[in-house]
Each structure stands twice: as C-alpha cells, then as structure tokens.
Amino acid sequence: MACHRVDALLQAATARLTGASATPRLDAETLLAHLLERDRSSFRAWPEAECAPALAEAFQARVEQRCAGTPLHYLLREREFWSLTLGVTEAVLIPRPDTELLVELALARLPAGATLLDAGTGSGAIALALASERPDAQVVASDNDRAAARVAQHNAAAHQALNAPVVVADWLAPFTAQSFDIIVANPPYIAPDEPELGQGDVRFEPQHALIAPPDGFQAIQALVQSAQYRLRPGGWLILEHGWQQAAGVRQRLADSGYDAVTTHTDLAGRERATIGRRSA
Ligand code: GLN
C-alpha cells in the first residue's frame, strides 16, 4: 500500500467527520497529531509529509470510531486538566474544564498542611490538581468503582511528585476516624430523564458517574449529610452540580446546618458549584 500525504488524509477525514462532530477539522488534526506524535502545526508547515500505511490505517479506524460518537479523549486516552495530562478510559468521566472551578475554590480555602478528600474522584483530576498545587496538603481520594480507582492510581503514579492515595470505597465510607479541612466532590447529578444524556460524549461515559436517580440530587444529598461528620469545624464542603440545581444544593446545605453557603459560576457563567462551611 502506498504512503499517504497528511494533507490528503486530513481532507478526507474532515469530510468524513462533518456532521458527526462539531469540530471535524480539529478532531482530524488532533487524532493524526497524536498518532504521529507531532504538533498539529506541522500539518500546515509540511502538508506534503508522508504517513506510513499502517499509521494511516490506524488513523482512519479512529476517525470511524469518532464518526460513531466515541469521545475524542477516549480515542486519545488522555485529557488535560489544570496543568496535568491525565490518562482516561471508558471507566471515568472525561475531566471538564468547568470542574477546574472546584480546584480554585479549594485552593482559596486550604490552610497550610491541610487534609483534603476528593470523594468519587474518577480519573483523579481534582485530587491530583490540588496535590500538584499544594505539596504540603494531605490529599486522599475515593472511588467505589475499581476500574475508575485504577485510572486515578495510574495518574497519581504518572505524576510521581503527587502524594494522593486512592481508596476503592463509597464516598466518605472508609474515613470514619478522620476529619478533613476540605471535602470536594463532582458527584453524579443528572436526572435520568435529562435529554442531554442522549447527546454527544456523555452517551459513552460511565452512566453511574453521571446519573443520580430520581431527580439528580441523591448523591449530593448523601454527601451533604455525611460530610458534616467528616469535616473539621470550619471545614468546607465543595460540590459541583447542574446549572439548575444551585438553589436546591444551597437549601440542602442550609438544612443540614452548614453556614457561609455560596454558589459559584463556571466558564460559561452558569451556577456550577456550591460550597458550605461546617459551623464551628
Ligand atoms: N458536567 C457534566 C455534564 O454536564 C456532568 C458531570 C457529573 O454528572 N458529575 O455532562
């Protein structure tokens, strides 16, 4: 089989992805750059570069998977979060840029030498971002899904400097003898009948990490209740939630006796995280 020029490969892949992806050219370039271990900019500098047949075939197979809806980052097996490159598999949600808001909220409230739990860590994104920023903090993470915990453990090991043990467990369950300065979580919060579940990347993501039956509040409610017994007086619970859930989360925090309850907006200006302090 003949070699392929990268410009021809990209042109064909872009045409194939048009309609299937909102960003066909970008997806095509990102997939090819990843396979060839080059920067996307090289395609503009050397459009006539040749691609070996086996790599061209692997590229075309990934383009077909992308056409069928597989999220780009499951094909790349990695996603940037904060300043870290994290491995991802189908066992974990692909970290969202919006979730960096939780990292900012925690950083602004971490005392020196703090203890922090990332409950339901998935890829480990929040825990590892915080551990990277604050080597003085004792960061732990939990996830009840063994395959997800393995991804987080792999990511913790890949960023060797980061000391963030990952425990296979439900939320706060194993930490009965500990108290934390901060508990942070991006729990499942989508109601099972939300139409967004039928569109885009979420169709391929672990449903147990997305959906909280019956109304999207189950995991949030459980965390609000249990976290108050695992926070130091004055410690903070930091929760991500859906953009229409802010009032409901504030109400639940207030009902459980948290004070200083406030909501914070994501990159799109939507109410995305709510925090509360365990009263002293
Ligand atoms: N923010 C994600 C989404 O809208 C959901 C993440 C979650 O349920 N924790 O797809």
Short mmCIF file of C-alpha atoms and ligand atoms in Angstrom, two decimals:
data_model
loop_
_atom_site.label_atom_id
_atom_site.label_comp_id
_atom_site.label_asym_id
_atom_site.label_seq_id
_atom_site.Cartn_x
_atom_site.Cartn_y
_atom_site.Cartn_z
CA MET A 1 0.00 0.00 0.00
CA ALA A 2 1.20 3.49 -0.87
CA CYS A 3 2.10 6.13 1.64
CA HIS A 4 -0.46 8.86 2.22
CA ARG A 5 0.18 12.59 2.28
CA VAL A 6 -1.05 14.11 5.52
CA ASP A 7 -2.99 16.86 3.74
CA ALA A 8 -4.99 14.28 1.77
CA LEU A 9 -5.61 12.18 4.88
CA LEU A 10 -6.82 15.22 6.81
CA GLN A 11 -9.03 16.40 4.00
CA ALA A 12 -10.75 13.03 3.68
CA ALA A 13 -11.12 12.66 7.47
CA THR A 14 -12.57 16.16 7.83
CA ALA A 15 -15.14 15.40 5.16
CA ARG A 16 -15.98 12.10 6.88
CA LEU A 17 -16.38 13.80 10.29
CA THR A 18 -18.50 16.68 9.04
CA GLY A 19 -21.93 16.26 10.56
CA ALA A 20 -20.71 13.68 13.10
CA SER A 21 -18.56 16.20 15.01
CA ALA A 22 -18.96 19.91 15.63
CA THR A 23 -15.21 20.33 15.08
CA PRO A 24 -14.33 17.96 12.22
CA ARG A 25 -11.01 19.50 11.14
CA LEU A 26 -9.77 19.92 14.70
CA ASP A 27 -10.72 16.33 15.58
CA ALA A 28 -8.96 15.01 12.48
CA GLU A 29 -5.80 17.01 13.17
CA THR A 30 -5.77 16.09 16.86
CA LEU A 31 -6.15 12.37 16.15
CA LEU A 32 -3.45 12.37 13.46
CA ALA A 33 -1.05 14.51 15.51
CA HIS A 34 -1.45 12.13 18.44
CA LEU A 35 -0.76 9.05 16.30
CA LEU A 36 2.26 10.63 14.61
CA GLU A 37 3.50 12.22 17.85
CA ARG A 38 3.68 15.61 16.18
CA ASP A 39 2.20 19.03 16.74
CA ARG A 40 -0.85 20.00 14.72
CA SER A 41 1.12 22.99 13.44
CA SER A 42 3.38 20.61 11.50
CA PHE A 43 0.46 19.83 9.16
CA ARG A 44 0.43 23.43 7.99
CA ALA A 45 4.22 23.63 7.78
CA TRP A 46 4.60 20.29 5.91
CA PRO A 47 1.28 19.37 4.27
CA GLU A 48 3.13 17.11 1.84
CA ALA A 49 4.65 14.94 4.62
CA GLU A 50 4.01 11.23 4.12
CA CYS A 51 2.31 8.95 6.59
CA ALA A 52 3.17 5.24 6.66
CA PRO A 53 0.33 2.92 5.58
CA ALA A 54 -0.11 1.27 8.99
CA LEU A 55 -0.46 4.65 10.70
CA ALA A 56 -2.84 5.90 8.04
CA GLU A 57 -4.99 2.82 8.61
CA ALA A 58 -4.95 3.31 12.38
CA PHE A 59 -5.92 6.94 11.83
CA GLN A 60 -8.83 6.02 9.58
CA ALA A 61 -10.06 3.47 12.15
CA ARG A 62 -10.10 6.19 14.82
CA VAL A 63 -11.90 8.57 12.53
CA GLU A 64 -14.58 5.90 12.07
CA GLN A 65 -14.90 5.50 15.86
CA ARG A 66 -15.19 9.26 16.20
CA CYS A 67 -17.88 9.24 13.48
CA ALA A 68 -19.79 6.71 15.58
CA GLY A 69 -19.68 9.18 18.50
CA THR A 70 -16.78 7.91 20.62
CA PRO A 71 -15.49 10.95 22.52
CA LEU A 72 -12.22 12.33 21.17
CA HIS A 73 -10.48 11.95 24.52
CA TYR A 74 -11.34 8.26 24.85
CA LEU A 75 -9.62 7.81 21.48
CA LEU A 76 -6.60 9.83 22.62
CA ARG A 77 -6.66 8.05 26.04
CA GLU A 78 -5.80 11.34 27.72
CA ARG A 79 -7.16 14.74 28.67
CA GLU A 80 -5.57 17.92 30.04
CA PHE A 81 -6.89 19.15 33.37
CA TRP A 82 -5.44 22.08 35.27
CA SER A 83 -1.81 21.76 34.13
CA LEU A 84 -1.77 17.96 34.12
CA THR A 85 -2.12 15.41 31.35
CA LEU A 86 -4.33 12.67 32.77
CA GLY A 87 -4.96 9.20 31.38
CA VAL A 88 -8.64 8.45 30.77
CA THR A 89 -10.53 5.27 29.93
CA GLU A 90 -14.22 4.50 29.50
CA ALA A 91 -14.30 3.80 33.26
CA VAL A 92 -14.10 7.51 34.10
CA LEU A 93 -15.73 10.77 33.09
CA ILE A 94 -13.54 12.87 30.83
CA PRO A 95 -12.47 15.77 33.07
CA ARG A 96 -14.26 19.02 32.15
CA PRO A 97 -12.67 22.46 32.14
CA ASP A 98 -15.66 23.59 34.25
CA THR A 99 -14.53 21.29 37.05
CA GLU A 100 -11.37 23.40 37.46
CA LEU A 101 -13.69 25.75 39.38
CA LEU A 102 -13.68 23.20 42.22
CA VAL A 103 -9.89 23.28 42.30
CA GLU A 104 -9.92 27.09 42.54
CA LEU A 105 -12.50 27.07 45.32
CA ALA A 106 -10.49 24.52 47.30
CA LEU A 107 -7.16 26.31 46.78
CA ALA A 108 -8.64 29.53 48.14
CA ARG A 109 -9.66 27.72 51.35
CA LEU A 110 -6.84 25.26 52.08
CA PRO A 111 -4.97 26.03 55.29
CA ALA A 112 -1.28 25.11 55.48
CA GLY A 113 -0.80 21.36 55.91
CA ALA A 114 -4.48 20.77 55.18
CA THR A 115 -6.21 17.43 54.88
CA LEU A 116 -8.45 17.08 51.86
CA LEU A 117 -10.68 14.35 50.43
CA ASP A 118 -11.80 14.15 46.80
CA ALA A 119 -14.83 11.85 47.06
CA GLY A 120 -15.71 9.97 43.87
CA THR A 121 -12.51 11.01 42.15
CA GLY A 122 -12.87 9.25 38.77
CA SER A 123 -9.66 10.00 36.86
CA GLY A 124 -8.25 11.67 39.97
CA ALA A 125 -8.43 15.07 38.31
CA ILE A 126 -9.42 17.22 41.28
CA ALA A 127 -7.23 15.40 43.81
CA LEU A 128 -4.16 15.48 41.58
CA ALA A 129 -4.59 19.11 40.56
CA LEU A 130 -4.75 20.06 44.24
CA ALA A 131 -1.84 17.83 45.20
CA SER A 132 0.22 19.41 42.40
CA GLU A 133 -0.51 22.91 43.68
CA ARG A 134 -0.15 22.17 47.36
CA PRO A 135 2.53 19.58 48.20
CA ASP A 136 2.01 20.45 51.87
CA ALA A 137 -1.57 19.15 51.82
CA GLN A 138 -2.54 15.58 52.63
CA VAL A 139 -4.80 14.67 49.76
CA VAL A 140 -6.75 11.41 49.60
CA ALA A 141 -9.28 10.27 47.03
CA SER A 142 -12.01 7.64 46.91
CA ASP A 143 -13.94 5.95 44.15
CA ASN A 144 -16.26 2.99 44.57
CA ASP A 145 -15.55 1.73 41.07
CA ARG A 146 -12.43 -0.42 40.95
CA ALA A 147 -11.65 0.35 37.31
CA ALA A 148 -12.01 4.09 37.94
CA ALA A 149 -9.79 3.90 41.02
CA ARG A 150 -7.16 2.14 38.90
CA VAL A 151 -7.19 5.05 36.45
CA ALA A 152 -6.74 7.52 39.31
CA GLN A 153 -3.95 5.40 40.81
CA HIS A 154 -2.24 5.23 37.42
CA ASN A 155 -2.49 9.02 37.09
CA ALA A 156 -1.16 9.56 40.61
CA ALA A 157 1.80 7.29 39.83
CA ALA A 158 2.42 9.01 36.47
CA HIS A 159 2.77 12.32 38.29
CA GLN A 160 5.23 10.91 40.80
CA ALA A 161 5.54 14.05 42.80
CA LEU A 162 1.92 13.76 43.80
CA ASN A 163 1.12 12.07 47.02
CA ALA A 164 -2.56 11.25 46.73
CA PRO A 165 -3.60 7.74 47.76
CA VAL A 166 -6.74 6.47 46.03
CA VAL A 167 -9.03 4.19 48.04
CA VAL A 168 -11.67 1.91 46.49
CA ALA A 169 -14.70 2.89 48.56
CA ASP A 170 -18.01 4.70 48.59
CA TRP A 171 -17.64 8.46 49.05
CA LEU A 172 -16.55 9.02 52.67
CA ALA A 173 -17.16 5.49 53.94
CA PRO A 174 -13.62 4.47 54.98
CA PHE A 175 -12.71 7.70 56.70
CA THR A 176 -14.59 7.23 59.94
CA ALA A 177 -11.59 8.12 62.07
CA GLN A 178 -10.53 11.20 60.10
CA SER A 179 -11.61 14.77 59.77
CA PHE A 180 -10.85 16.95 56.79
CA ASP A 181 -10.35 20.62 56.18
CA ILE A 182 -11.97 20.23 52.79
CA ILE A 183 -14.16 17.62 51.13
CA VAL A 184 -14.63 18.16 47.42
CA ALA A 185 -16.79 16.12 45.04
CA ASN A 186 -18.04 16.08 41.48
CA PRO A 187 -20.80 13.52 42.06
CA PRO A 188 -23.37 12.23 39.58
CA TYR A 189 -26.09 14.88 39.36
CA ILE A 190 -28.03 14.39 36.15
CA ALA A 191 -31.66 13.21 36.42
CA PRO A 192 -32.32 10.03 34.40
CA ASP A 193 -34.82 11.78 32.12
CA GLU A 194 -32.48 14.64 31.09
CA PRO A 195 -32.38 14.85 27.28
CA GLU A 196 -28.65 15.77 27.32
CA LEU A 197 -27.90 12.14 28.21
CA GLY A 198 -28.80 11.19 24.65
CA GLN A 199 -26.34 13.59 23.03
CA GLY A 200 -22.60 13.83 22.49
CA ASP A 201 -19.83 12.47 24.69
CA VAL A 202 -22.00 11.60 27.72
CA ARG A 203 -23.55 8.69 25.78
CA PHE A 204 -20.19 6.93 26.08
CA GLU A 205 -19.30 7.91 29.63
CA PRO A 206 -19.99 5.75 32.72
CA GLN A 207 -23.65 6.33 33.49
CA HIS A 208 -23.22 5.72 37.22
CA ALA A 209 -20.86 8.70 37.30
CA LEU A 210 -23.41 10.95 35.59
CA ILE A 211 -26.90 9.93 36.68
CA ALA A 212 -28.43 10.34 40.14
CA PRO A 213 -31.95 8.96 40.18
CA PRO A 214 -34.66 10.01 40.66
CA ASP A 215 -34.11 13.79 40.43
CA GLY A 216 -30.34 14.34 40.26
CA PHE A 217 -29.91 15.06 43.98
CA GLN A 218 -29.34 11.63 45.52
CA ALA A 219 -25.54 11.69 45.71
CA ILE A 220 -25.44 15.40 46.57
CA GLN A 221 -27.86 14.87 49.45
CA ALA A 222 -25.86 11.90 50.77
CA LEU A 223 -22.64 13.92 50.63
CA VAL A 224 -24.18 16.94 52.36
CA GLN A 225 -25.37 14.72 55.18
CA SER A 226 -22.28 12.57 55.65
CA ALA A 227 -19.63 15.26 55.11
CA GLN A 228 -20.66 17.27 58.16
CA TYR A 229 -19.37 14.40 60.35
CA ARG A 230 -16.06 14.23 58.48
CA LEU A 231 -15.27 17.94 58.31
CA ARG A 232 -13.41 19.82 60.98
CA PRO A 233 -15.40 22.69 62.45
CA GLY A 234 -14.84 25.50 59.95
CA GLY A 235 -14.05 22.98 57.17
CA TRP A 236 -15.59 23.29 53.71
CA LEU A 237 -17.72 21.04 51.52
CA ILE A 238 -17.30 21.92 47.83
CA LEU A 239 -19.76 20.38 45.38
CA GLU A 240 -20.18 20.51 41.64
CA HIS A 241 -23.78 20.37 40.42
CA GLY A 242 -26.00 21.02 37.42
CA TRP A 243 -26.62 24.64 36.50
CA GLN A 244 -30.27 24.42 37.57
CA GLN A 245 -29.54 22.76 40.91
CA ALA A 246 -27.85 25.61 42.79
CA ALA A 247 -30.87 26.64 44.86
CA GLY A 248 -31.57 23.01 45.75
CA VAL A 249 -27.98 22.44 46.87
CA ARG A 250 -27.92 25.66 48.92
CA GLN A 251 -31.18 24.60 50.60
CA ARG A 252 -29.81 21.16 51.47
CA LEU A 253 -26.62 22.65 52.91
CA ALA A 254 -28.57 25.17 54.99
CA ASP A 255 -30.98 22.46 56.20
CA SER A 256 -28.00 20.41 57.41
CA GLY A 257 -26.57 23.36 59.35
CA TYR A 258 -23.72 24.49 57.08
CA ASP A 259 -23.01 28.21 57.07
CA ALA A 260 -21.39 30.62 54.57
CA VAL A 261 -23.23 28.83 51.76
CA THR A 262 -22.44 30.35 48.35
CA THR A 263 -22.73 29.38 44.69
CA HIS A 264 -20.05 29.97 42.05
CA THR A 265 -20.25 30.13 38.26
CA ASP A 266 -18.39 28.16 35.61
CA LEU A 267 -16.63 29.36 32.46
CA ALA A 268 -19.99 29.77 30.72
CA GLY A 269 -21.33 31.85 33.61
CA ARG A 270 -23.66 29.07 34.84
CA GLU A 271 -24.07 28.23 38.51
CA ARG A 272 -21.86 25.15 38.73
CA ALA A 273 -20.52 24.76 42.28
CA THR A 274 -21.86 25.43 45.74
CA ILE A 275 -19.88 25.45 48.97
CA GLY A 276 -20.77 25.40 52.63
CA ARG A 277 -18.79 25.54 55.87
CA ARG A 278 -19.30 23.26 58.81
CA SER A 279 -20.20 25.61 61.61
CA ALA A 280 -17.70 25.85 64.44
N1 GLN B 1 -20.93 18.28 33.96
C1 GLN B 1 -21.17 17.00 33.39
C2 GLN B 1 -22.09 17.12 32.21
O1 GLN B 1 -22.83 18.04 32.13
C3 GLN B 1 -21.75 16.02 34.37
C4 GLN B 1 -20.77 15.60 35.39
C5 GLN B 1 -21.43 14.93 36.54
O2 GLN B 1 -22.54 14.40 36.47
N2 GLN B 1 -20.77 14.93 37.63
O3 GLN B 1 -22.07 16.29 31.33
#
